[in-house]
Amino acid sequence: MKTNSSGLNKLIKVLYLALIVFFLYLPIGTLMVLSFNSSKSMGSWQGFSLRWYKEMFSNAELMEALGNTLTIALWASIIATVIGVMACIAMNAMTDRKRSFFMGVNNIPLLNADIVTGISIMMSFLLFGISLNYGTVLFAHITFCIPYVILSVMPKFRQLENHTYEAALDLGASPLYAFFKVVLPDIMPGIVSGFLLSFTMSVDDFVITHFTRGAGINTLSTLIYSQLKIGVRPTMFALSTVIFVVVLLILVISNFVRGDEEEEAKKAAASGKEYVYKGGMSTKRTLAIILCVVVAMAVAVRFTPSTPGEVGDKGVVYVYNFGDYIDPELVDAFQEETGYTVVCDYFDTNEEMYPVIKNNTADYDVICASDYMIDKLIKEDLLMELEFGQIPNIQYLSQNIRDFMEEFDPGMYYSAPHTWGTYGIIYNSALVDEEDFGDEVSWGILWDEKYAGKIIMPNSIREGDMVAAKLLGYSMNTTDEGEMREITDKLIEQKPLVYSYANDNARDLMIGENAYMAVITSGDVLYAQEDNEDLAYVVPVEGTEVWTDCWAVPKSCRNYDGAMAWINFMYSYDAAVANFEYLTYAIPNTQLDDYVYEDYIEGEMELQDIGIVNPPEEILARCETLKNLGPEGDDMYSKYWKEFKSK
Amino acid sequence: MAKEKTLIEMIDISKSYDGEVVLDEFNLNIKENEFITLLGPSGCGKTTTLRILGGFTKPDTGKVLFQGEDITDMPANKRPLNTVFQKYALFPHMNIADNIAFGLKISGKSQEYINDKIKYALKLVNLSGYEKRSVTSLSGGQQQRIAIARAIVNEPRVLLLDEPLGALDLKLRQEMQYELRRLKNELGITFLYVTHDQEEALTMSDKVVVMNQGYIQQMGTPEQIYNEPENAFVADFIGDSNIVDGTMVEDYVVKINGYKFPCIDSGFGKNKPVDVVIRPEDIEIGKPGQGIIDGVVTSNVFIGVHYEMCIEAGGIEWLAQNTRSFAVGQQVSIGVAPENIQIMNKPQSEDEEAISLEDVLGDESEGTPEEL
Ligand SMILES: Nc1ncnc2c1ncn2[C@@H]1O[C@H](COP(=O)(O)OP(=O)(O)OP(=O)(O)O)[C@@H](O)[C@H]1O
Ligand SMILES: [Mg+2]
């Protein structure tokens, strides 16, 4: 009986442990597996490949961001450790009351929300007229690391073997000698953990870096975040895997070293020999090893050839763009052709870019922004007019796009389109009934009970409402409360049929055949088709939203000629082709009309004949662009959206 | 004690922490090659006195002179004295040899000299062969001895020792006491020794300083302190005593609870209230009627060489020690030889009030409300 129950107990314990380990490591495990997937999609396994690792190491931007991350983390944690330890020395000499006061002061920044810290540091820089750059990020990181150092070193001071410092003085040591010989070894574990904590905090940080970085300075976190618009590329999986493995290695090595010493001590004790104390050494050695690895990595990264090395003689052009939104090789090509040096910087959403331009926290020469944001920036007088005399290639801009531009940049003074697209339905032709997707498809198909549980809808207010509005025959920019009511009811009615409300991962869910149809932007379709040939795209007859992302020049521009050259370059044939091939988004450039797309799933075809990137006139006639509705409109939309979401 | 030269003078030293006075106008002279002991209850300021001498604490007022030279503001590492700290303060990340060699290395001694010294010092403290051991692998007593060794190897002019034998067992303690005395005589080091063990103070010292609450209660040779305590505090602190209220009826006669005892004191005036101190071993126990008061034995404990008994007599519980045992409940009488009765004035001034017995007791059990 007894052995039985204890055996069961043990089994439960083991199971429990296994379960914990499983859940802790499942996500990272998945990611590691996917990093070797030759397919771009997370949904399907298409064979082992090192393709993403290659791409990662040859991606100069990524490598530079990695370099920045490591050097910033290294310097920030070293400097913060030195400052923190000195602060601890001072605090240790204080009376109890003063010390607890300062410890309280020290703890407040720890509890403070990152976003508050980030914004306040940014504001202070701006207030003192310090322009944001690498140094400001480093400074900010040092600032937020110091409290962590103090927090982990101070207790060591308090636990200091009683009066050893005084004993050293008593034996004739100078205060400095006593500190290094006696105090430092004792507080070393605290210093090491403070340093490591700072280092990880610095590597981890996104929010504070985001607010304090200058043009062109990216760490891994800000770079990855800015690329979310296009979807996370598998190179990120490769990078995460490498980082994880390196951390694991460091841990194993440091454990190994420590274990070795313990072994030695045990052996000595067992063999009757005297035990030789080495306790102080192991942490020192661990630290040394970790430092070596980090330095080696930082150096390696620093010496990988990175693009913005050669400085052209015509000055620097600062480009602020959605992450991963041009073919990265174009930067080099542009530099070679024009002699400008380019510094690229990235954001994820228009809303993220807006305050940067509005508050002028970094000076960019040319930015990329969506239609409704261009409208807003123009109205707030934040853009400069474009001098199209310097952009001769603008002649290749497609006519249909010019028409849409009237809605957000009447007369086309301020912006030049970079990409454009429609919203429509992506469906799996092998899984749906053929007759449902004939020539004319209605948005109503998304309300068809037959496809219950196989439908993916957008998870954003305006796109979600757009689908229902179009179906009901209303404008997607309606501000009529009655129409809004109907739109909301329509969406609520659809709720039981929906598999998922998704934005970025709709594409992957479709590739993985988790659903039969999804609302998606045309730009993602060609990409998805590469991984699943059954996927097809249709723009419903009721019309849809058409969107345009445009180049524009903010008022803060300091290299106007460079900005013009950049835009002009983007309209060149080579650049247009490169961008199309890289993004598979529609590029509004007439030179591409007869470009033959070789990878198209239906066989080679000229782009003008592919409806996905070039919708027919009659559909475009029923399309609208997203408009700014002002605060009142926004409030109404979110009110109804909340109601819909809560049902 | 050939030269009676003054080595250290503490003049009017005062020190308070957060308004609480720890030392109040403290004066102390330490002569060359003297073994001086500070004796007093916990918290009376012994360590504070040592720290002021060692240079780790600055006095609020007053001066410290070393051979006539003012060293009040001299940093600790420049002072020609070494300290054995109450809490050992060994360097935990160094082995024993490195601990002992610490001071020698700083003063730039040769490696050979250092090695010799380490051997010598370890032998002295009975820990030969411990060179390579780690501090944490030693017992408390062993650590304490290493702390002594570490201080001694530097051959300081003055050695300050803060309860250096506190963690040792009786036998080892006696051995170490003997060794320390021998060291003092051999090396000619002046010792300032702190303890709250009165027996240790009495056996080792040339001079004992009894302290309480920052004041010196009495200073003198061990014999003076033991035999002629100047007040009830000293009497009580130096060994167990019967301290009872009495009245000096006239010269040579003291009345305790109505019973007259002959004594050898005079000059207190008539019917003067006094404190009477009688050591337990001085109480003579006899058959009822033979002594001065009759009483009954209420308890009896064997404590080694002799029996310790409580005797209820004349409304007072007397503590008595005797090599003969008297059973509990036995009727006895007690008496005291006149020369063994110590008469002391009742405390009157505020200063003396501060050292009254109630205060001492109150100090040990801080926070208990005062009884009416
Ligand atoms: N750094 C300090 N801050 C505040 N109070 C202190 C400090 N050092 C000592 N004291 C106080 O001064 C008084 C005397 O302390 P001290 O250490 O001199 O006592 P001690 O006689 O050595 O006692 P013990 O026999 O317990 O070691 C105590 O009440 C103690 O609380
Ligand atoms: Mg003390």
Short mmCIF file of N, CA and C in Angstrom, two decimals, chain A residues 361-458:
data_model
loop_
_atom_site.label_atom_id
_atom_site.label_comp_id
_atom_site.label_asym_id
_atom_site.label_seq_id
_atom_site.Cartn_x
_atom_site.Cartn_y
_atom_site.Cartn_z
N THR A 361 11.03 64.93 -32.56
CA THR A 361 12.05 64.34 -31.69
C THR A 361 13.26 63.85 -32.46
N ALA A 362 13.11 63.58 -33.74
CA ALA A 362 14.27 63.22 -34.55
C ALA A 362 14.05 63.85 -35.92
N ASP A 363 15.13 64.27 -36.54
CA ASP A 363 14.98 64.97 -37.82
C ASP A 363 15.07 63.99 -38.98
N TYR A 364 13.94 63.75 -39.62
CA TYR A 364 13.95 62.88 -40.78
C TYR A 364 13.77 63.72 -42.04
N ASP A 365 14.36 63.22 -43.13
CA ASP A 365 14.26 63.96 -44.38
C ASP A 365 13.10 63.46 -45.23
N VAL A 366 12.85 62.17 -45.14
CA VAL A 366 11.74 61.66 -45.92
C VAL A 366 11.07 60.54 -45.13
N ILE A 367 9.73 60.54 -45.17
CA ILE A 367 8.99 59.54 -44.40
C ILE A 367 8.03 58.80 -45.31
N CYS A 368 7.55 57.67 -44.82
CA CYS A 368 6.50 56.94 -45.53
C CYS A 368 5.28 56.94 -44.61
N ALA A 369 4.10 57.23 -45.17
CA ALA A 369 2.91 57.27 -44.32
C ALA A 369 1.69 56.88 -45.15
N SER A 370 0.66 56.38 -44.47
CA SER A 370 -0.56 55.98 -45.16
C SER A 370 -1.42 57.19 -45.49
N ASP A 371 -2.35 56.97 -46.41
CA ASP A 371 -3.21 58.04 -46.93
C ASP A 371 -3.83 58.92 -45.84
N TYR A 372 -4.55 58.29 -44.89
CA TYR A 372 -5.25 59.11 -43.90
C TYR A 372 -4.27 59.89 -43.02
N MET A 373 -3.07 59.32 -42.85
CA MET A 373 -2.07 60.00 -42.04
C MET A 373 -1.48 61.18 -42.81
N ILE A 374 -1.30 61.00 -44.13
CA ILE A 374 -0.84 62.11 -44.96
C ILE A 374 -1.83 63.26 -44.81
N ASP A 375 -3.11 62.93 -44.90
CA ASP A 375 -4.17 63.91 -44.76
C ASP A 375 -4.02 64.69 -43.45
N LYS A 376 -3.81 63.93 -42.38
CA LYS A 376 -3.68 64.54 -41.06
C LYS A 376 -2.42 65.43 -40.99
N LEU A 377 -1.33 64.93 -41.50
CA LEU A 377 -0.07 65.69 -41.44
C LEU A 377 -0.18 66.98 -42.26
N ILE A 378 -0.87 66.89 -43.40
CA ILE A 378 -1.04 68.10 -44.21
C ILE A 378 -1.86 69.13 -43.43
N LYS A 379 -2.96 68.63 -42.82
CA LYS A 379 -3.84 69.56 -42.10
C LYS A 379 -3.12 70.18 -40.92
N GLU A 380 -2.19 69.49 -40.36
CA GLU A 380 -1.48 70.05 -39.21
C GLU A 380 -0.20 70.76 -39.64
N ASP A 381 -0.06 70.92 -40.92
CA ASP A 381 1.06 71.70 -41.46
C ASP A 381 2.41 71.13 -41.06
N LEU A 382 2.53 69.84 -41.17
CA LEU A 382 3.78 69.21 -40.79
C LEU A 382 4.60 68.75 -42.00
N LEU A 383 4.03 68.94 -43.20
CA LEU A 383 4.74 68.47 -44.39
C LEU A 383 5.19 69.63 -45.27
N MET A 384 6.27 69.38 -46.02
CA MET A 384 6.72 70.34 -47.03
C MET A 384 6.18 69.92 -48.39
N GLU A 385 5.97 70.91 -49.24
CA GLU A 385 5.54 70.56 -50.60
C GLU A 385 6.69 69.88 -51.33
N LEU A 386 6.30 68.97 -52.23
CA LEU A 386 7.32 68.29 -53.02
C LEU A 386 7.58 69.10 -54.30
N GLU A 387 8.85 69.17 -54.69
CA GLU A 387 9.19 69.88 -55.92
C GLU A 387 9.33 68.83 -57.03
N PHE A 388 8.24 68.63 -57.77
CA PHE A 388 8.25 67.50 -58.70
C PHE A 388 9.22 67.71 -59.85
N GLY A 389 9.70 68.94 -60.00
CA GLY A 389 10.77 69.18 -60.97
C GLY A 389 11.98 68.31 -60.68
N GLN A 390 12.18 68.02 -59.39
CA GLN A 390 13.33 67.18 -59.02
C GLN A 390 12.98 65.70 -59.01
N ILE A 391 11.70 65.41 -59.33
CA ILE A 391 11.29 64.00 -59.34
C ILE A 391 10.74 63.67 -60.73
N PRO A 392 11.61 63.68 -61.72
CA PRO A 392 11.10 63.45 -63.09
C PRO A 392 10.40 62.10 -63.23
N ASN A 393 10.82 61.11 -62.46
CA ASN A 393 10.22 59.77 -62.61
C ASN A 393 8.76 59.72 -62.20
N ILE A 394 8.24 60.81 -61.65
CA ILE A 394 6.85 60.80 -61.20
C ILE A 394 5.91 60.59 -62.39
N GLN A 395 6.47 60.83 -63.59
CA GLN A 395 5.65 60.59 -64.79
C GLN A 395 5.16 59.16 -64.88
N TYR A 396 5.85 58.23 -64.19
CA TYR A 396 5.46 56.83 -64.29
C TYR A 396 4.37 56.47 -63.28
N LEU A 397 3.92 57.41 -62.48
CA LEU A 397 2.89 57.09 -61.47
C LEU A 397 1.58 56.72 -62.18
N SER A 398 0.99 55.60 -61.78
CA SER A 398 -0.23 55.11 -62.44
C SER A 398 -1.36 56.11 -62.28
N GLN A 399 -2.19 56.20 -63.30
CA GLN A 399 -3.25 57.20 -63.32
C GLN A 399 -4.31 56.89 -62.26
N ASN A 400 -4.70 55.61 -62.12
CA ASN A 400 -5.79 55.31 -61.18
C ASN A 400 -5.45 55.75 -59.76
N ILE A 401 -4.18 55.67 -59.41
CA ILE A 401 -3.77 56.11 -58.08
C ILE A 401 -3.89 57.61 -57.95
N ARG A 402 -3.56 58.32 -58.99
CA ARG A 402 -3.70 59.78 -58.94
C ARG A 402 -5.13 60.16 -58.55
N ASP A 403 -6.09 59.41 -59.05
CA ASP A 403 -7.49 59.72 -58.74
C ASP A 403 -7.76 59.56 -57.25
N PHE A 404 -7.28 58.46 -56.70
CA PHE A 404 -7.52 58.24 -55.27
C PHE A 404 -6.84 59.29 -54.41
N MET A 405 -5.72 59.79 -54.90
CA MET A 405 -4.99 60.77 -54.09
C MET A 405 -5.78 62.03 -53.84
N GLU A 406 -6.71 62.32 -54.74
CA GLU A 406 -7.54 63.51 -54.55
C GLU A 406 -8.19 63.52 -53.17
N GLU A 407 -8.42 62.33 -52.65
CA GLU A 407 -9.16 62.25 -51.39
C GLU A 407 -8.31 62.63 -50.18
N PHE A 408 -7.00 62.50 -50.28
CA PHE A 408 -6.20 62.86 -49.09
C PHE A 408 -5.13 63.90 -49.38
N ASP A 409 -4.77 64.09 -50.65
CA ASP A 409 -3.77 65.11 -50.97
C ASP A 409 -4.21 65.78 -52.27
N PRO A 410 -5.29 66.58 -52.16
CA PRO A 410 -5.86 67.15 -53.39
C PRO A 410 -4.80 67.94 -54.16
N GLY A 411 -4.69 67.62 -55.44
CA GLY A 411 -3.72 68.34 -56.26
C GLY A 411 -2.34 67.75 -56.18
N MET A 412 -2.16 66.76 -55.29
CA MET A 412 -0.88 66.07 -55.13
C MET A 412 0.29 67.03 -54.95
N TYR A 413 0.27 67.72 -53.81
CA TYR A 413 1.37 68.63 -53.52
C TYR A 413 2.40 68.03 -52.56
N TYR A 414 1.92 67.14 -51.72
CA TYR A 414 2.75 66.76 -50.58
C TYR A 414 3.24 65.32 -50.60
N SER A 415 2.69 64.45 -51.44
CA SER A 415 3.02 63.04 -51.29
C SER A 415 3.18 62.34 -52.63
N ALA A 416 3.96 61.27 -52.59
CA ALA A 416 4.19 60.46 -53.78
C ALA A 416 4.04 59.01 -53.38
N PRO A 417 3.04 58.29 -53.95
CA PRO A 417 2.74 56.92 -53.51
C PRO A 417 3.91 55.96 -53.67
N HIS A 418 4.03 55.10 -52.68
CA HIS A 418 5.08 54.08 -52.70
C HIS A 418 4.47 52.72 -53.03
N THR A 419 3.43 52.34 -52.29
CA THR A 419 2.72 51.09 -52.57
C THR A 419 1.23 51.38 -52.45
N TRP A 420 0.44 50.48 -52.96
CA TRP A 420 -0.99 50.61 -52.76
C TRP A 420 -1.63 49.25 -52.81
N GLY A 421 -2.91 49.20 -52.44
CA GLY A 421 -3.57 47.91 -52.45
C GLY A 421 -5.03 48.04 -52.08
N THR A 422 -5.72 46.91 -52.16
CA THR A 422 -7.14 46.88 -51.81
C THR A 422 -7.32 45.89 -50.67
N TYR A 423 -8.49 45.96 -50.06
CA TYR A 423 -8.89 44.88 -49.15
C TYR A 423 -9.82 43.96 -49.89
N GLY A 424 -9.73 42.69 -49.63
CA GLY A 424 -10.62 41.75 -50.30
C GLY A 424 -10.66 40.45 -49.52
N ILE A 425 -11.14 39.42 -50.19
CA ILE A 425 -11.26 38.14 -49.51
C ILE A 425 -10.25 37.17 -50.11
N ILE A 426 -9.43 36.62 -49.26
CA ILE A 426 -8.56 35.54 -49.69
C ILE A 426 -9.27 34.25 -49.32
N TYR A 427 -9.34 33.31 -50.24
CA TYR A 427 -10.06 32.06 -49.96
C TYR A 427 -9.27 30.89 -50.49
N ASN A 428 -9.59 29.75 -49.95
CA ASN A 428 -8.91 28.53 -50.37
C ASN A 428 -9.78 27.83 -51.40
N SER A 429 -9.38 27.90 -52.67
CA SER A 429 -10.25 27.44 -53.75
C SER A 429 -10.51 25.94 -53.67
N ALA A 430 -9.65 25.21 -53.00
CA ALA A 430 -9.85 23.77 -52.91
C ALA A 430 -10.88 23.40 -51.84
N LEU A 431 -11.15 24.34 -50.95
CA LEU A 431 -12.02 24.01 -49.83
C LEU A 431 -13.41 24.63 -49.92
N VAL A 432 -13.54 25.69 -50.70
CA VAL A 432 -14.86 26.34 -50.78
C VAL A 432 -15.61 25.78 -51.99
N ASP A 433 -16.93 26.01 -52.02
CA ASP A 433 -17.72 25.62 -53.18
C ASP A 433 -17.39 26.54 -54.34
N GLU A 434 -17.12 25.94 -55.47
CA GLU A 434 -16.67 26.73 -56.61
C GLU A 434 -17.69 27.78 -57.01
N GLU A 435 -18.99 27.38 -56.97
CA GLU A 435 -20.01 28.32 -57.47
C GLU A 435 -20.14 29.56 -56.59
N ASP A 436 -19.69 29.45 -55.33
CA ASP A 436 -19.76 30.62 -54.45
C ASP A 436 -18.76 31.69 -54.86
N PHE A 437 -17.70 31.30 -55.57
CA PHE A 437 -16.69 32.27 -55.95
C PHE A 437 -16.57 32.36 -57.46
N GLY A 438 -17.67 32.73 -58.04
CA GLY A 438 -17.70 32.93 -59.48
C GLY A 438 -17.18 34.30 -59.84
N ASP A 439 -17.78 34.92 -60.82
CA ASP A 439 -17.32 36.23 -61.26
C ASP A 439 -17.61 37.31 -60.23
N GLU A 440 -18.81 37.25 -59.69
CA GLU A 440 -19.18 38.29 -58.74
C GLU A 440 -19.33 37.69 -57.36
N VAL A 441 -18.54 38.22 -56.45
CA VAL A 441 -18.60 37.71 -55.08
C VAL A 441 -19.03 38.87 -54.18
N SER A 442 -19.91 38.56 -53.24
CA SER A 442 -20.36 39.61 -52.33
C SER A 442 -19.68 39.44 -50.97
N TRP A 443 -19.55 40.55 -50.26
CA TRP A 443 -19.04 40.45 -48.88
C TRP A 443 -19.94 39.51 -48.06
N GLY A 444 -21.18 39.34 -48.56
CA GLY A 444 -22.14 38.51 -47.84
C GLY A 444 -21.69 37.07 -47.67
N ILE A 445 -20.74 36.64 -48.48
CA ILE A 445 -20.25 35.27 -48.34
C ILE A 445 -19.67 35.03 -46.95
N LEU A 446 -19.24 36.14 -46.34
CA LEU A 446 -18.66 36.02 -45.00
C LEU A 446 -19.75 35.80 -43.94
N TRP A 447 -20.98 35.93 -44.38
CA TRP A 447 -22.10 35.71 -43.44
C TRP A 447 -22.80 34.37 -43.74
N ASP A 448 -22.21 33.59 -44.63
CA ASP A 448 -22.83 32.34 -45.07
C ASP A 448 -22.64 31.26 -44.01
N GLU A 449 -23.77 30.74 -43.50
CA GLU A 449 -23.72 29.76 -42.42
C GLU A 449 -22.93 28.51 -42.80
N LYS A 450 -22.89 28.24 -44.08
CA LYS A 450 -22.19 27.07 -44.59
C LYS A 450 -20.72 27.06 -44.16
N TYR A 451 -20.17 28.30 -44.04
CA TYR A 451 -18.74 28.41 -43.71
C TYR A 451 -18.51 28.76 -42.25
N ALA A 452 -19.50 28.44 -41.43
CA ALA A 452 -19.37 28.76 -40.01
C ALA A 452 -18.07 28.18 -39.45
N GLY A 453 -17.36 28.98 -38.71
CA GLY A 453 -16.11 28.52 -38.08
C GLY A 453 -14.94 28.49 -39.03
N LYS A 454 -15.12 28.96 -40.25
CA LYS A 454 -14.02 28.93 -41.21
C LYS A 454 -13.71 30.32 -41.75
N ILE A 455 -14.21 31.32 -41.06
CA ILE A 455 -14.10 32.69 -41.56
C ILE A 455 -13.20 33.52 -40.65
N ILE A 456 -12.30 34.28 -41.27
CA ILE A 456 -11.44 35.17 -40.47
C ILE A 456 -11.79 36.61 -40.81
N MET A 457 -12.05 37.39 -39.78
CA MET A 457 -12.40 38.81 -39.97
C MET A 457 -11.27 39.69 -39.42
N PRO A 458 -11.16 40.93 -39.89
CA PRO A 458 -10.11 41.81 -39.38
C PRO A 458 -10.34 42.14 -37.91
#
